[in-house]
Tab-separated table of C-alpha atoms in Angstrom:
chain	number	residue	atom	x	y	z
G	1	MET	CA	29.107	-28.085	-27.178
G	2	THR	CA	25.779	-26.263	-27.031
G	3	LEU	CA	22.674	-28.166	-26.026
G	4	THR	CA	19.384	-26.665	-27.176
G	5	ASN	CA	15.661	-27.477	-27.176
G	6	GLY	CA	14.765	-27.069	-30.837
G	7	ASN	CA	15.343	-23.965	-32.914
G	8	GLY	CA	12.499	-21.742	-31.747
G	9	TYR	CA	13.325	-18.536	-29.883
G	10	TRP	CA	11.002	-19.376	-26.957
G	11	THR	CA	12.518	-22.818	-26.315
G	12	LYS	CA	15.996	-23.052	-27.890
G	13	HIS	CA	18.084	-21.990	-24.875
G	14	PHE	CA	15.504	-22.662	-22.176
G	15	SER	CA	15.384	-25.833	-20.123
G	16	ALA	CA	12.094	-27.660	-19.633
G	17	ASP	CA	11.441	-26.033	-16.246
G	18	GLU	CA	11.976	-22.561	-17.807
G	19	PHE	CA	9.529	-22.916	-20.698
G	20	HIS	CA	6.973	-20.073	-20.902
G	21	ILE	CA	8.568	-17.993	-18.110
G	22	LEU	CA	9.372	-15.173	-20.553
G	23	GLU	CA	5.843	-15.171	-21.993
G	24	THR	CA	4.364	-15.206	-18.491
G	25	ASP	CA	6.533	-12.307	-17.314
G	26	ILE	CA	5.711	-10.210	-20.396
G	27	THR	CA	1.984	-10.798	-19.853
G	28	PHE	CA	2.131	-9.792	-16.194
G	29	LEU	CA	4.359	-6.806	-17.004
G	30	VAL	CA	1.543	-5.433	-19.182
G	31	LEU	CA	-1.078	-6.218	-16.519
G	32	PHE	CA	0.890	-4.637	-13.686
G	33	ALA	CA	1.655	-1.581	-15.816
G	34	GLY	CA	-2.109	-1.194	-16.230
G	35	ILE	CA	-2.580	-1.403	-12.446
G	36	LEU	CA	0.129	1.215	-11.956
G	37	ALA	CA	-1.565	3.551	-14.451
G	38	LEU	CA	-4.934	3.100	-12.730
G	39	SER	CA	-3.376	3.710	-9.312
G	40	VAL	CA	-1.868	6.984	-10.562
G	41	TRP	CA	-5.288	8.042	-11.858
G	42	VAL	CA	-6.910	7.174	-8.515
G	43	ALA	CA	-4.112	9.015	-6.702
G	44	THR	CA	-4.909	12.237	-8.569
G	45	ILE	CA	-8.523	11.963	-7.440
G	46	LEU	CA	-7.494	11.285	-3.839
G	47	ARG	CA	-5.054	14.176	-4.023
G	48	SER	CA	-7.763	16.555	-5.175
G	49	ARG	CA	-9.954	15.395	-2.264
G	50	GLN	CA	-7.049	15.678	0.237
G	51	LEU	CA	-7.314	11.915	0.880
G	52	PHE	CA	-3.971	10.873	-0.629
G	53	HIS	CA	-2.635	9.207	2.514
G	54	THR	CA	0.743	7.568	3.161
G	55	SER	CA	-0.741	4.070	3.000
G	56	TYR	CA	-1.872	4.606	-0.600
G	57	LYS	CA	1.559	5.988	-1.479
G	58	MET	CA	3.057	2.764	-0.110
G	59	TYR	CA	0.693	0.778	-2.305
G	60	MET	CA	1.796	2.728	-5.378
G	61	ALA	CA	5.453	2.203	-4.443
G	62	ALA	CA	4.895	-1.563	-4.119
G	63	VAL	CA	3.240	-1.701	-7.547
G	64	GLY	CA	6.020	0.424	-9.052
G	65	PHE	CA	8.745	-1.837	-7.647
G	66	HIS	CA	6.943	-4.886	-9.003
G	67	VAL	CA	6.619	-3.387	-12.479
G	68	PHE	CA	10.318	-2.508	-12.504
G	69	SER	CA	11.265	-6.011	-11.336
G	70	LEU	CA	9.256	-7.601	-14.148
G	71	PHE	CA	10.866	-5.245	-16.642
G	72	LEU	CA	14.352	-6.353	-15.523
G	73	LEU	CA	13.381	-10.023	-15.578
G	74	CYS	CA	11.992	-9.657	-19.095
G	75	LEU	CA	15.283	-8.071	-20.177
G	76	HIS	CA	17.185	-11.014	-18.743
G	77	TYR	CA	15.041	-13.753	-20.229
G	78	GLY	CA	14.767	-11.897	-23.534
G	79	GLN	CA	18.538	-11.900	-23.879
G	80	TYR	CA	18.649	-15.460	-22.534
G	81	GLY	CA	16.536	-16.544	-25.489
G	82	ASN	CA	19.231	-15.193	-27.825
G	83	ASP	CA	22.473	-16.439	-26.284
G	84	GLY	CA	21.563	-18.820	-23.459
G	85	VAL	CA	23.314	-16.568	-20.922
G	86	GLY	CA	21.035	-13.598	-20.470
G	87	LEU	CA	21.736	-10.712	-18.094
G	88	PRO	CA	22.488	-12.210	-14.657
G	89	ALA	CA	22.803	-8.770	-13.044
G	90	ALA	CA	19.370	-7.747	-14.362
G	91	GLN	CA	17.911	-11.019	-13.093
G	92	LEU	CA	19.366	-10.493	-9.624
G	93	LEU	CA	18.148	-6.884	-9.479
G	94	GLY	CA	14.734	-7.953	-10.713
G	95	ARG	CA	14.368	-10.500	-7.948
G	96	ILE	CA	15.603	-7.989	-5.368
G	97	PHE	CA	13.039	-5.387	-6.463
G	98	GLN	CA	10.340	-8.046	-6.392
G	99	SER	CA	11.283	-8.803	-2.781
G	100	VAL	CA	11.228	-5.074	-1.962
G	101	SER	CA	7.759	-4.848	-3.485
G	102	SER	CA	6.572	-7.707	-1.273
G	103	LEU	CA	8.097	-6.108	1.824
G	104	VAL	CA	6.490	-2.712	1.184
G	105	PHE	CA	3.115	-4.293	0.493
G	106	LEU	CA	3.334	-6.474	3.608
G	107	LEU	CA	4.208	-3.433	5.721
G	108	MET	CA	1.255	-1.523	4.257
G	109	LEU	CA	-1.128	-4.390	5.071
G	110	ILE	CA	-0.019	-4.497	8.716
G	111	LEU	CA	-0.128	-0.705	9.090
G	112	LEU	CA	-3.642	-0.540	7.663
G	113	GLY	CA	-4.630	-3.414	9.928
G	114	LYS	CA	-3.501	-1.304	12.888
G	115	GLY	CA	-5.662	1.540	11.553
G	116	TYR	CA	-2.867	3.776	10.292
G	117	THR	CA	-4.357	6.582	8.104
G	118	VAL	CA	-7.822	5.034	8.619
G	119	THR	CA	-8.484	5.422	12.355
G	120	ARG	CA	-5.221	7.037	13.503
G	121	GLY	CA	-2.548	9.325	12.125
G	122	ARG	CA	0.444	7.814	13.896
G	123	LEU	CA	1.537	4.673	15.726
G	124	SER	CA	2.550	4.406	19.349
G	125	HIS	CA	6.251	4.331	20.159
G	126	GLY	CA	6.090	0.668	21.127
G	127	GLY	CA	4.218	-0.238	17.946
G	128	SER	CA	6.768	1.589	15.793
G	129	VAL	CA	9.638	-0.268	17.442
G	130	LYS	CA	7.947	-3.659	16.969
G	131	ILE	CA	7.276	-3.000	13.288
G	132	SER	CA	10.860	-1.791	12.748
G	133	VAL	CA	12.311	-4.925	14.346
G	134	PHE	CA	9.943	-7.215	12.455
G	135	MET	CA	10.664	-5.669	9.050
G	136	THR	CA	14.410	-5.764	9.773
G	137	LEU	CA	14.172	-9.507	10.441
G	138	TYR	CA	12.150	-9.969	7.259
G	139	THR	CA	14.747	-8.052	5.207
G	140	LEU	CA	17.617	-10.042	6.707
G	141	ALA	CA	15.825	-13.301	5.892
G	142	PHE	CA	15.477	-12.246	2.244
G	143	ALA	CA	19.144	-11.205	2.106
G	144	ILE	CA	20.298	-14.521	3.613
G	145	LEU	CA	18.046	-16.364	1.154
G	146	PHE	CA	19.746	-14.737	-1.841
G	147	ILE	CA	23.226	-15.298	-0.397
G	148	TYR	CA	22.455	-18.939	0.395
G	149	GLU	CA	21.191	-19.548	-3.134
G	150	ARG	CA	24.264	-17.908	-4.667
G	151	GLU	CA	26.786	-19.784	-2.529
G	152	PHE	CA	25.273	-23.229	-1.986
G	153	PHE	CA	22.779	-23.973	-4.772
G	154	ASP	CA	24.044	-26.133	-7.648
G	155	ALA	CA	23.140	-24.549	-10.983
G	156	GLY	CA	22.991	-28.028	-12.528
G	157	LEU	CA	20.156	-29.086	-10.237
G	158	VAL	CA	16.549	-27.918	-10.203
G	159	LEU	CA	16.223	-26.470	-6.712
G	160	TYR	CA	13.446	-24.354	-5.253
G	161	LEU	CA	14.452	-21.051	-3.684
G	162	TYR	CA	12.681	-21.876	-0.411
G	163	GLU	CA	14.496	-25.209	0.000
G	164	SER	CA	16.882	-23.637	2.526
G	165	PRO	CA	16.918	-22.584	6.192
G	166	ALA	CA	16.344	-18.955	5.172
G	167	GLY	CA	13.342	-20.025	3.097
G	168	TYR	CA	11.825	-21.848	6.044
G	169	GLY	CA	12.483	-18.750	8.169
G	170	LEU	CA	10.595	-16.595	5.649
G	171	ILE	CA	7.621	-18.973	5.803
G	172	ALA	CA	7.596	-18.718	9.607
G	173	LEU	CA	7.789	-14.899	9.435
G	174	GLN	CA	4.887	-14.799	6.967
G	175	LEU	CA	2.725	-16.860	9.304
G	176	LEU	CA	3.742	-14.626	12.211
G	177	SER	CA	2.863	-11.522	10.203
G	178	TRP	CA	-0.570	-13.029	9.470
G	179	LEU	CA	-1.214	-13.510	13.201
G	180	TRP	CA	-0.184	-9.903	13.827
G	181	PHE	CA	-2.445	-8.816	10.965
G	182	CYS	CA	-5.428	-10.605	12.558
G	183	TYR	CA	-4.668	-9.195	16.008
G	184	ALA	CA	-4.406	-5.629	14.679
G	185	ILE	CA	-7.675	-5.763	12.737
G	186	PHE	CA	-9.539	-7.253	15.707
G	187	PHE	CA	-8.701	-4.315	17.972
G	188	THR	CA	-9.209	-1.732	15.230
G	189	LEU	CA	-12.744	-3.008	14.631
G	190	LYS	CA	-13.365	-3.165	18.361
G	191	HIS	CA	-12.922	0.620	18.625
G	192	TYR	CA	-14.229	1.541	15.147
G	193	PRO	CA	-17.005	-0.943	14.265
G	194	GLU	CA	-18.288	1.371	11.520
G	195	LYS	CA	-15.128	0.500	9.525
G	196	SER	CA	-16.278	-3.112	9.138
G	197	LEU	CA	-17.359	-2.415	5.547
G	198	PHE	CA	-13.681	-1.970	4.741
G	199	TYR	CA	-11.979	-4.286	7.206
G	200	VAL	CA	-14.150	-7.409	6.817
G	201	PRO	CA	-13.404	-8.002	3.099
G	202	TYR	CA	-9.881	-6.696	3.711
G	203	PHE	CA	-9.345	-9.326	6.422
G	204	PHE	CA	-10.798	-12.324	4.583
G	205	PHE	CA	-9.093	-11.685	1.259
G	206	TYR	CA	-5.634	-10.953	2.629
G	207	THR	CA	-5.883	-13.849	5.066
G	208	LEU	CA	-6.080	-16.036	1.976
G	209	TRP	CA	-3.115	-14.125	0.526
G	210	PHE	CA	-0.997	-14.608	3.661
G	211	LEU	CA	-1.728	-18.341	3.800
G	212	ALA	CA	-1.378	-18.922	0.054
G	213	GLY	CA	2.377	-18.279	0.205
G	214	PRO	CA	3.281	-21.089	2.643
G	215	ILE	CA	0.785	-23.445	0.988
G	216	MET	CA	2.350	-22.756	-2.413
G	217	VAL	CA	5.825	-23.462	-0.992
G	218	LEU	CA	4.676	-26.847	0.346
G	219	ILE	CA	2.993	-27.765	-2.933
G	220	ALA	CA	6.071	-26.755	-4.926
G	221	ALA	CA	8.399	-28.755	-2.697
G	222	PHE	CA	6.376	-31.966	-2.400
G	223	VAL	CA	3.790	-32.106	-5.210
G	224	ILE	CA	5.036	-30.365	-8.381
G	225	SER	CA	7.578	-32.268	-10.453
G	226	LYS	CA	11.038	-30.718	-10.630
G	227	TRP	CA	11.003	-30.391	-14.409
G	228	ALA	CA	7.893	-28.162	-14.219
G	229	ARG	CA	8.427	-26.495	-10.841
G	230	GLU	CA	10.041	-23.169	-11.759
G	231	LYS	CA	7.596	-22.146	-14.467
G	232	ILE	CA	4.527	-23.170	-12.438
G	233	VAL	CA	5.737	-21.421	-9.289
G	234	ASN	CA	6.571	-18.295	-11.273
G	235	GLY	CA	3.060	-18.195	-12.712
G	236	LEU	CA	1.478	-18.778	-9.301
G	237	GLU	CA	3.571	-16.070	-7.614
G	238	GLN	CA	2.712	-13.493	-10.267
G	239	SER	CA	-0.969	-14.450	-10.149
G	240	LEU	CA	-1.104	-14.074	-6.355
G	241	ALA	CA	0.592	-10.680	-6.503
G	242	PHE	CA	-1.724	-9.513	-9.289
G	243	CYS	CA	-4.828	-10.537	-7.335
G	244	ALA	CA	-3.526	-8.843	-4.164
G	245	TYR	CA	-2.776	-5.511	-5.869
G	246	THR	CA	-5.968	-5.548	-7.931
G	247	PHE	CA	-8.181	-6.210	-4.913
G	248	PHE	CA	-6.676	-3.311	-2.979
G	249	LEU	CA	-7.192	-1.011	-5.976
G	250	ILE	CA	-10.866	-2.020	-6.132
G	251	LEU	CA	-11.325	-1.772	-2.359
G	252	THR	CA	-9.982	1.804	-2.237
G	253	ARG	CA	-11.518	3.193	-5.423
G	254	PRO	CA	-12.854	6.690	-4.647
G	255	GLY	CA	-16.380	6.317	-5.949
G	256	ALA	CA	-19.627	7.283	-4.256
G	257	ALA	CA	-20.911	3.730	-4.809
G	258	ASN	CA	-17.945	2.224	-2.955
G	259	LYS	CA	-19.112	1.693	0.611
G	260	ASN	CA	-15.764	0.049	1.467
G	261	PHE	CA	-13.722	3.242	0.992
G	262	PRO	CA	-11.525	3.462	4.126
G	263	PHE	CA	-10.374	7.092	4.398
G	264	HIS	CA	-12.520	9.823	5.940
G	265	VAL	CA	-10.014	12.251	7.542
G	266	ARG	CA	-8.257	14.577	5.136
G	267	THR	CA	-4.493	14.922	4.876
G	268	SER	CA	-4.699	18.672	5.514
G	269	GLN	CA	-6.209	17.994	8.925
G	270	ILE	CA	-3.302	15.683	9.796
G	271	GLY	CA	-0.655	17.976	8.310
G	272	ILE	CA	-1.628	20.919	10.504
G	273	ILE	CA	-0.938	18.899	13.650
G	274	ASP	CA	2.353	17.522	12.309
G	275	ASP	CA	3.682	21.027	11.595
G	276	TYR	CA	2.721	22.237	15.064
G	277	GLU	CA	4.253	19.259	16.875
G	278	GLN	CA	7.551	19.764	14.995
G	279	GLY	CA	7.931	23.227	16.459
G	280	GLY	CA	5.942	25.338	14.058
G	281	PRO	CA	3.569	28.125	15.064
G	282	GLN	CA	0.293	27.036	16.593
G	283	PRO	CA	-2.492	27.531	14.047
G	284	ASN	CA	-6.043	28.471	14.810
G	285	GLY	CA	-8.093	25.491	15.921
G	286	VAL	CA	-5.158	23.441	17.262
G	287	ALA	CA	-5.181	22.550	20.924
G	288	ASN	CA	-3.888	19.508	22.790
G	289	GLY	CA	-3.064	17.510	19.659
G	290	THR	CA	-6.290	18.256	17.795
G	291	ALA	CA	-7.236	20.388	14.837
G	292	ASN	CA	-10.203	21.324	12.696
G	293	GLY	CA	-12.916	20.261	15.055
G	294	GLY	CA	-11.115	17.669	17.158
G	295	VAL	CA	-9.006	15.498	14.795
G	296	ASN	CA	-6.526	13.656	17.019
G	297	LEU	CA	-3.519	11.843	15.572
G	298	ASP	CA	-3.899	8.932	17.982
G	299	HIS	CA	-7.665	8.491	17.568
G	300	PHE	CA	-9.476	9.863	14.538
G	301	PRO	CA	-13.121	10.902	14.969
G	302	HIS	CA	-15.688	8.368	13.867
G	303	GLN	CA	-16.713	8.462	10.232
G	304	SER	CA	-20.143	9.975	10.828
G	305	MET	CA	-18.411	13.251	11.742
G	306	TYR	CA	-16.267	13.440	8.581
G	307	SER	CA	-18.091	11.345	6.014
G	308	THR	CA	-16.975	11.780	2.412
G	309	SER	CA	-19.450	9.375	0.858
G	310	THR	CA	-22.158	12.041	0.648
G	311	ASP	CA	-19.967	14.564	-1.179
G	312	SER	CA	-21.302	15.271	-4.615
G	313	GLY	CA	-18.950	14.723	-7.526
G	314	PHE	CA	-16.668	12.515	-5.468
G	315	ILE	CA	-14.998	11.072	-8.516
G	316	GLY	CA	-14.305	14.568	-9.761
G	317	GLY	CA	-15.542	16.348	-12.830
G	318	GLY	CA	-13.622	17.103	-15.957
G	319	GLY	CA	-10.953	14.422	-15.363
G	320	PRO	CA	-8.069	14.301	-12.898
G	321	ASN	CA	-5.268	16.839	-12.800
G	322	PHE	CA	-2.059	14.784	-12.795
G	323	THR	CA	0.111	17.768	-11.821
G	324	GLU	CA	-1.490	17.725	-8.366
G	325	LEU	CA	0.574	14.630	-7.519
G	326	PHE	CA	3.722	16.750	-7.513
G	327	THR	CA	2.452	19.788	-5.617
G	328	VAL	CA	2.024	20.444	-1.930
G	329	ALA	CA	-1.470	21.372	-0.866
G	330	THR	CA	-1.912	24.227	1.575
G	331	PRO	CA	-3.947	23.114	4.605
G	332	THR	CA	-7.304	24.826	4.631
G	333	SER	CA	-9.816	25.209	7.391
G	334	SER	CA	-13.469	24.372	7.051
G	335	GLN	CA	-14.353	27.606	8.868
G	336	PRO	CA	-14.999	30.676	6.621
G	337	ARG	CA	-12.413	33.401	7.051
G	338	PRO	CA	-13.799	36.690	8.394
G	339	PRO	CA	-13.145	39.848	6.355
G	340	ASP	CA	-9.965	41.744	7.173
G	341	ASN	CA	-11.790	45.076	7.691
G	342	PRO	CA	-15.420	44.436	8.590
G	343	PRO	CA	-17.629	47.482	8.110
G	344	PRO	CA	-18.739	49.113	11.392
G	345	TYR	CA	-22.396	49.263	12.213
G	346	PRO	CA	-24.193	52.436	13.297
G	347	GLY	CA	-23.617	53.144	16.923
G	348	GLY	CA	-19.986	51.929	16.877
G	349	SER	CA	-20.775	48.257	17.520
G	350	MET	CA	-19.313	45.565	15.274
G	351	ASP	CA	-22.147	43.147	16.090
G	352	PRO	CA	-25.671	44.213	15.063
G	353	ALA	CA	-27.172	41.992	17.754
G	354	ARG	CA	-25.335	43.953	20.464
G	355	ARG	CA	-25.947	47.475	19.045
G	356	ILE	CA	-27.974	49.769	21.321
G	357	PRO	CA	-31.126	51.026	19.563
G	358	ASP	CA	-31.268	54.752	18.839
G	359	PHE	CA	-34.374	55.377	20.945
G	360	THR	CA	-32.659	53.993	24.013
G	361	VAL	CA	-29.744	56.373	23.605
G	362	LYS	CA	-32.083	59.346	23.137
G	363	SER	CA	-34.077	58.495	26.236
G	364	GLY	CA	-30.839	58.345	28.219
G	365	ILE	CA	-29.816	61.826	27.053
G	366	SER	CA	-33.175	63.372	27.787
């Protein structure tokens, strides 16, 4: 016996709580693909300006994982509309990649809050350990959540994914990560108040994003009817993710009119120090963990020393070169290189200011 909801493709094999999930996922797949394309375009501009930092690469990875997860979910629900079974493996992988996207994005938010790639080039040893432990706990909570759903949830009942101990643990970890986020931004702004143009909107918007997750879980569990819960929650989750990724793309757009642009130290200045500290030869201008005029990995110079907002043609002329994303830039120094064989000046001196005038030499001989 096969029970169906009409004869239409979009409803025949779907239950009432699954109506419009496929249409919603297809819509957001197109939207997120557009964000990914725009982020690649921005990345080429940042690459050409030597401002393509690790934090922006993490953002692109999070968007890429999310696009791939939506693609897998659309495959599953597309087949589900045909046979009522779908592709369970694709659905599971899609949800896993969506969780990975959330984890990478959450890690990027905390790292930026601590000033990574904005006011510092590396974290302290203690900070690295804390972040590693925290993200391990977050990953384990997601893994337990999927296992709990697979082993204990009844497929015949309409149950919310967060209606489990692991789900409650994830809510607690999200609130804890928000407190850490606030703490990190407070101390970053304390030492770099000129970065408030970036961090103030960054703080207020992503505070709403952090708190929206737990609030949505409570609304889904106690307010939304079970027959409409899954499709409404799916739409809300995708909308929240879309707003979060879009806002970061706008906040970091490399335009001269964008006063919120966070990066001011170039990747070549950081790369020179990294090569030296890993045992490479000491380049010119590197001393005691600094390079190119005093860039320190633990404390970047203030933006007034390395401002990029006044550079002409910041957006780049003639369009971006996409091949630069897959090449390694050679670190360059801002100091002009002296000629290999400078011409000697009369009198044998290399410096005209130090050359002895001819009349003085003659008077000495006479």
